[in-house]
Short mmCIF file of C-alpha atoms in Angstrom, two decimals:
data_model
loop_
_atom_site.label_atom_id
_atom_site.label_comp_id
_atom_site.label_asym_id
_atom_site.label_seq_id
_atom_site.Cartn_x
_atom_site.Cartn_y
_atom_site.Cartn_z
CA UNK D 740 29.93 -0.84 -1.26
CA UNK D 741 26.89 -1.14 -3.36
CA UNK D 742 26.09 -4.66 -2.98
CA UNK D 743 26.44 -4.17 0.79
CA UNK D 744 23.72 -1.38 0.88
CA UNK D 745 21.59 -3.68 -1.25
CA UNK D 746 22.11 -6.38 1.38
CA UNK D 747 21.49 -4.18 3.89
CA UNK D 748 18.10 -2.82 2.74
CA UNK D 749 16.86 -6.43 2.13
CA UNK D 750 17.87 -7.11 5.82
CA UNK D 751 16.11 -4.00 7.06
CA UNK D 752 12.93 -4.92 4.88
CA UNK D 753 13.06 -8.32 6.45
CA UNK D 754 13.45 -6.47 10.10
CA UNK D 755 10.44 -4.08 9.60
CA UNK D 756 8.10 -6.94 8.59
CA UNK D 757 8.97 -9.06 11.14
CA UNK D 758 8.49 -6.84 13.78
CA UNK D 759 5.47 -5.34 11.88
CA UNK D 760 5.50 -2.01 13.54
CA UNK D 761 4.67 1.08 11.49
CA UNK D 762 6.77 3.55 13.21
CA UNK D 763 9.94 0.91 12.99
CA UNK D 764 8.93 0.41 9.42
CA UNK D 765 9.14 4.25 8.52
CA UNK D 766 12.43 4.63 10.11
CA UNK D 767 13.84 1.66 8.46
CA UNK D 768 12.24 2.99 5.17
CA UNK D 769 14.55 6.18 5.97
CA UNK D 770 17.55 4.47 6.37
CA UNK D 771 17.14 2.20 3.08
CA UNK D 772 16.50 5.72 1.42
CA UNK D 773 19.65 6.81 2.83
CA UNK D 774 21.97 3.80 2.05
CA UNK D 775 20.33 3.98 -1.32
CA UNK D 776 20.92 7.52 -2.06
CA UNK D 777 24.63 7.51 -0.67
CA UNK D 778 25.65 4.29 -2.41
CA UNK D 779 23.29 3.81 -5.52
CA UNK D 780 22.54 7.11 -6.27
CA UNK D 781 26.19 7.93 -5.87
CA UNK D 782 25.76 10.83 -3.42
CA UNK D 783 29.06 9.57 -1.65
CA UNK D 784 30.61 10.91 -4.84
CA UNK D 785 28.77 14.20 -4.50
CA UNK D 786 29.19 17.54 -3.08
CA UNK D 787 28.76 17.03 0.75
CA UNK D 788 25.93 19.63 0.47
CA UNK D 789 23.97 17.13 -1.67
CA UNK D 790 24.54 14.33 0.50
CA UNK D 791 23.49 16.46 3.65
CA UNK D 792 20.36 18.10 1.99
CA UNK D 793 19.28 14.35 0.81
CA UNK D 794 19.84 12.97 4.19
CA UNK D 795 17.87 15.70 6.02
CA UNK D 796 15.17 15.53 3.78
CA UNK D 797 14.63 11.88 4.23
CA UNK D 798 15.05 12.41 7.89
CA UNK D 799 12.26 15.07 7.93
CA UNK D 800 10.09 12.80 5.79
CA UNK D 801 10.44 9.63 7.99
CA UNK D 802 9.95 11.76 11.26
CA UNK D 803 6.88 13.36 9.97
CA UNK D 804 5.49 10.27 9.01
CA UNK D 805 6.24 8.45 12.22
CA UNK D 806 4.42 11.36 13.86
CA UNK D 807 1.31 11.29 11.66
CA UNK D 808 0.76 7.76 11.21
CA UNK C 1030 42.89 24.09 -17.46
CA UNK C 1031 44.88 20.71 -17.62
CA UNK C 1032 42.18 18.43 -15.94
CA UNK C 1033 38.35 18.74 -15.76
CA UNK C 1034 36.73 17.30 -12.71
CA UNK C 1035 35.04 13.75 -13.76
CA UNK C 1036 31.50 15.39 -13.89
CA UNK C 1037 32.72 18.46 -16.06
CA UNK C 1038 34.08 15.55 -18.57
CA UNK C 1039 30.98 13.75 -18.43
CA UNK C 1040 28.52 16.31 -19.10
CA UNK C 1041 30.88 18.16 -21.68
CA UNK C 1042 29.31 16.54 -24.39
CA UNK C 1043 32.47 15.76 -26.26
CA UNK C 1044 32.74 12.48 -24.87
CA UNK C 1045 30.21 9.29 -25.07
CA UNK C 1046 31.42 7.70 -22.05
CA UNK C 1047 30.44 8.25 -18.44
CA UNK C 1048 33.42 9.27 -16.39
CA UNK C 1049 34.70 7.42 -13.37
CA UNK C 1050 33.85 9.03 -10.53
CA UNK C 1051 36.97 10.08 -8.35
CA UNK C 1052 36.85 11.87 -5.30
CA UNK C 1053 33.39 14.49 -5.05
CA UNK C 1054 32.08 16.42 -7.82
CA UNK C 1055 31.48 19.96 -7.82
CA UNK C 1056 28.08 21.85 -6.21
CA UNK C 1057 26.35 22.10 -9.61
CA UNK C 1058 27.47 18.94 -11.39
CA UNK C 1059 26.35 16.11 -8.88
CA UNK C 1060 26.38 12.30 -10.24
CA UNK C 1061 23.22 12.27 -12.52
CA UNK C 1062 23.49 16.00 -13.52
CA UNK C 1063 21.67 18.59 -11.92
CA UNK C 1064 18.66 18.87 -13.96
CA UNK C 1065 17.85 14.83 -13.08
CA UNK C 1066 18.45 16.11 -9.59
CA UNK C 1067 15.97 18.89 -9.69
CA UNK C 1068 13.39 16.62 -11.29
CA UNK C 1069 14.09 14.00 -8.52
CA UNK C 1070 13.74 16.46 -5.60
CA UNK C 1071 10.48 17.94 -6.83
CA UNK C 1072 9.03 14.20 -7.46
CA UNK C 1073 10.37 13.26 -3.99
CA UNK C 1074 8.50 16.50 -2.49
CA UNK C 1075 5.32 15.53 -4.34
CA UNK C 1076 5.60 11.90 -3.16
CA UNK C 1077 6.25 13.26 0.49
CA UNK C 1078 2.88 15.37 0.35
CA UNK C 1079 1.12 11.99 -0.67
CA UNK C 1080 2.71 10.10 2.15
CA UNK C 1081 1.74 12.73 4.61
CA UNK C 1082 -1.70 12.47 3.40
CA UNK C 1083 -1.68 8.76 3.82
CA UNK C 1084 -0.54 9.22 7.08
CA UNK C 1085 -3.32 11.44 7.95
CA UNK C 1086 -5.94 9.25 6.62
CA UNK C 1087 -4.59 6.32 8.68
CA UNK C 1088 -5.43 8.02 11.35
CA UNK C 1089 -9.01 9.45 10.74
CA UNK C 1090 -10.02 6.60 8.97
CA UNK C 1091 -8.90 3.25 11.05
CA UNK C 1092 -11.70 1.09 10.14
CA UNK C 1093 -11.43 1.78 6.46
CA UNK C 1094 -7.67 0.98 6.51
CA UNK C 1095 -8.29 -2.12 8.60
CA UNK C 1096 -10.87 -3.55 6.22
CA UNK C 1097 -8.74 -2.75 3.01
CA UNK C 1098 -5.69 -4.29 4.59
CA UNK C 1099 -7.54 -7.28 5.02
CA UNK C 1100 -7.58 -7.67 1.48
CA UNK C 1101 -4.18 -6.87 0.66
CA UNK C 1102 -1.61 -9.33 -0.02
CA UNK C 1103 1.64 -9.31 2.31
CA UNK C 1104 3.69 -11.54 0.11
CA UNK C 1105 2.86 -9.81 -3.18
CA UNK C 1106 3.88 -6.31 -1.56
CA UNK C 1107 7.16 -8.08 -0.27
CA UNK C 1108 7.78 -9.23 -3.92
CA UNK C 1109 7.31 -6.05 -5.27
CA UNK C 1110 9.67 -4.60 -2.53
CA UNK C 1111 12.10 -7.34 -3.84
CA UNK C 1112 11.89 -6.80 -7.54
CA UNK C 1113 12.27 -3.02 -7.44
CA UNK C 1114 15.42 -3.16 -4.84
CA UNK C 1115 17.02 -5.85 -6.98
CA UNK C 1116 16.26 -4.06 -10.02
CA UNK C 1117 17.91 -0.62 -8.82
CA UNK C 1118 21.09 -2.76 -7.53
CA UNK C 1119 21.42 -3.88 -10.56
CA UNK C 1120 21.13 -0.42 -12.73
CA UNK C 1121 23.62 1.14 -10.08
CA UNK C 1122 26.04 -1.78 -11.04
CA UNK C 1123 25.32 -0.96 -14.82
CA UNK C 1124 26.01 2.73 -14.27
CA UNK C 1125 29.62 1.35 -12.57
CA UNK C 1126 30.44 -0.73 -15.63
CA UNK C 1127 29.32 2.36 -17.95
CA UNK C 1128 31.94 4.13 -15.69
CA UNK C 1129 34.70 1.60 -16.37
CA UNK C 1130 33.97 1.57 -19.98
CA UNK C 1131 32.56 -2.26 -19.54
CA UNK C 1132 29.66 -2.07 -22.28
CA UNK C 1133 29.31 -5.97 -22.27
CA UNK C 1134 28.70 -6.08 -18.36
CA UNK C 1135 26.75 -2.80 -18.36
CA UNK C 1136 24.14 -4.40 -21.22
CA UNK C 1137 24.12 -7.49 -19.19
CA UNK C 1138 23.21 -5.59 -16.18
CA UNK C 1139 20.63 -3.36 -17.76
CA UNK C 1140 18.98 -6.54 -19.18
CA UNK C 1141 18.75 -8.02 -15.93
CA UNK C 1142 17.57 -4.96 -14.42
CA UNK C 1143 14.93 -4.09 -16.95
CA UNK C 1144 13.80 -7.82 -16.82
CA UNK C 1145 13.64 -7.64 -12.84
CA UNK C 1146 11.56 -4.34 -13.47
CA UNK C 1147 9.21 -5.81 -15.62
CA UNK C 1148 8.23 -8.46 -13.03
CA UNK C 1149 7.36 -5.44 -10.92
CA UNK C 1150 5.00 -4.24 -13.83
CA UNK C 1151 3.54 -7.83 -14.19
CA UNK C 1152 2.85 -8.53 -10.51
CA UNK C 1153 1.40 -5.13 -10.27
CA UNK C 1154 -0.62 -5.37 -12.93
CA UNK C 1155 -1.70 -8.19 -11.89
CA UNK C 1156 -2.45 -6.97 -8.33
CA UNK C 1157 -4.47 -4.30 -10.15
CA UNK C 1158 -6.55 -7.03 -12.30
CA UNK C 1159 -7.15 -9.16 -8.94
CA UNK C 1160 -8.54 -5.91 -7.10
CA UNK C 1161 -10.79 -4.71 -10.07
CA UNK C 1162 -12.26 -8.41 -10.46
CA UNK C 1163 -13.22 -8.19 -6.42
CA UNK C 1164 -15.02 -4.98 -7.22
CA UNK C 1165 -12.39 -2.77 -5.83
CA UNK C 1166 -12.12 0.28 -7.60
CA UNK C 1167 -12.10 4.49 -6.96
CA UNK C 1168 -15.27 5.46 -4.82
CA UNK C 1169 -15.39 2.04 -2.75
CA UNK C 1170 -13.47 3.56 0.23
CA UNK C 1171 -11.04 6.06 1.53
CA UNK C 1172 -8.39 3.14 1.73
CA UNK C 1173 -8.56 2.00 -1.63
CA UNK C 1174 -8.88 5.33 -3.14
CA UNK C 1175 -5.58 6.55 -1.40
CA UNK C 1176 -4.44 2.94 -2.37
CA UNK C 1177 -4.84 3.38 -6.04
CA UNK C 1178 -4.21 6.83 -6.29
CA UNK C 1179 -0.86 6.45 -4.72
CA UNK C 1180 0.39 2.97 -6.37
CA UNK C 1181 -0.80 4.42 -9.42
CA UNK C 1182 1.13 7.57 -9.34
CA UNK C 1183 4.21 5.39 -8.25
CA UNK C 1184 3.54 2.74 -10.95
CA UNK C 1185 3.50 5.38 -13.60
CA UNK C 1186 6.99 6.51 -12.34
CA UNK C 1187 7.96 2.90 -12.78
CA UNK C 1188 6.71 2.41 -16.30
CA UNK C 1189 8.49 5.75 -17.54
CA UNK C 1190 11.90 4.67 -15.57
CA UNK C 1191 11.79 1.20 -17.28
CA UNK C 1192 11.06 3.04 -20.63
CA UNK C 1193 14.31 5.41 -20.04
CA UNK C 1194 16.23 2.30 -18.72
CA UNK C 1195 15.28 0.52 -21.92
CA UNK C 1196 16.60 3.22 -23.95
CA UNK C 1197 19.77 4.14 -22.28
CA UNK C 1198 20.46 0.00 -21.99
CA UNK C 1199 19.78 -0.53 -25.88
CA UNK C 1200 22.36 2.44 -26.68
CA UNK C 1201 25.12 2.04 -24.17
CA UNK C 1202 28.29 1.01 -25.88
CA UNK C 1203 26.75 1.17 -29.22
CA UNK C 1204 26.30 4.75 -29.88
CA UNK C 1205 27.14 8.21 -28.53
CA UNK C 1206 25.35 10.00 -25.56
CA UNK C 1207 24.82 13.90 -25.72
CA UNK C 1208 25.46 13.91 -22.20
CA UNK C 1209 26.37 10.73 -20.92
CA UNK C 1210 25.97 11.70 -17.22
CA UNK C 1211 22.46 12.75 -17.76
CA UNK C 1212 21.52 10.01 -19.83
CA UNK C 1213 23.21 7.18 -18.07
CA UNK C 1214 23.65 8.03 -14.23
CA UNK C 1215 20.53 10.67 -14.49
CA UNK C 1216 18.11 7.55 -15.73
CA UNK C 1217 19.39 5.54 -12.81
CA UNK C 1218 18.81 8.33 -10.88
CA UNK C 1219 15.01 8.36 -11.66
CA UNK C 1220 14.72 4.67 -10.95
CA UNK C 1221 16.19 4.72 -7.51
CA UNK C 1222 13.70 7.38 -6.68
CA UNK C 1223 10.83 4.91 -7.51
CA UNK C 1224 12.72 2.79 -4.85
CA UNK C 1225 12.89 5.59 -2.25
CA UNK C 1226 9.27 6.02 -2.88
CA UNK C 1227 8.37 2.49 -2.65
CA UNK C 1228 10.35 2.41 1.03
CA UNK C 1229 7.68 4.44 2.39
CA UNK C 1230 4.28 3.38 0.13
CA UNK C 1231 4.91 -0.27 1.61
CA UNK C 1232 4.61 0.43 5.27
CA UNK C 1233 1.98 2.94 4.81
CA UNK C 1234 -0.27 0.44 3.14
CA UNK C 1235 0.75 -3.01 4.51
CA UNK C 1236 1.28 -2.63 8.24
CA UNK C 1237 -1.66 -2.45 10.38
CA UNK C 1238 -2.95 0.46 11.80
#
């Protein structure tokens, strides 16, 4: 799963660069962050509240930046 | 109590090994340790404020961003993204190897992660040197102020993360950790935080206004 998350992140980088759209790139950054959080930061194994808080923070950050930028 | 939860066992100080993660950890003992999660949360909040500031600046100074972005090398930016992602993945694999008590595997992965992390440092240092030789410095334009301060703030975290990874990688399987969960998994957590911050920094500076 860790390798799958890593490869998915690489694919999302490629998609964001190819489309060259800031909003899509910021949303892709949010998805990559959640993948890194769940798999590499091991939040998948943490108490559910930790994963929910992390996803909520990243979602709020990505959405705010999409609106601001 | 006959069986401790993995994180309790890992943070008890009586073991020098990192316990495997079977099932979910408790609310106050997340993987990586609560202290490191508090640090990471504060850092991510600080980065979040910084990103919001850059987002606002993109809107208020579009000309400065356009002229600044024309001097950025997207290839270097992509290479930096690749090195951070790859290093983060290798560190996660190293932590997993530690949880399996595969010390040799962990040391190899730490060494590879450090090498790739150092490639980030070398590339970013070269990037800063190139910018400096082109006369770019603080005070030149709002874009370069934001770029140098934000990427510099991130770069300091990368250097700190690499130092911590080097120390942990050197000790793994050779000497005791008083708190293996925070030392091993917590250090990795800090390194992944650098990844997450870069995911947002890169498009904010490199993608056109």
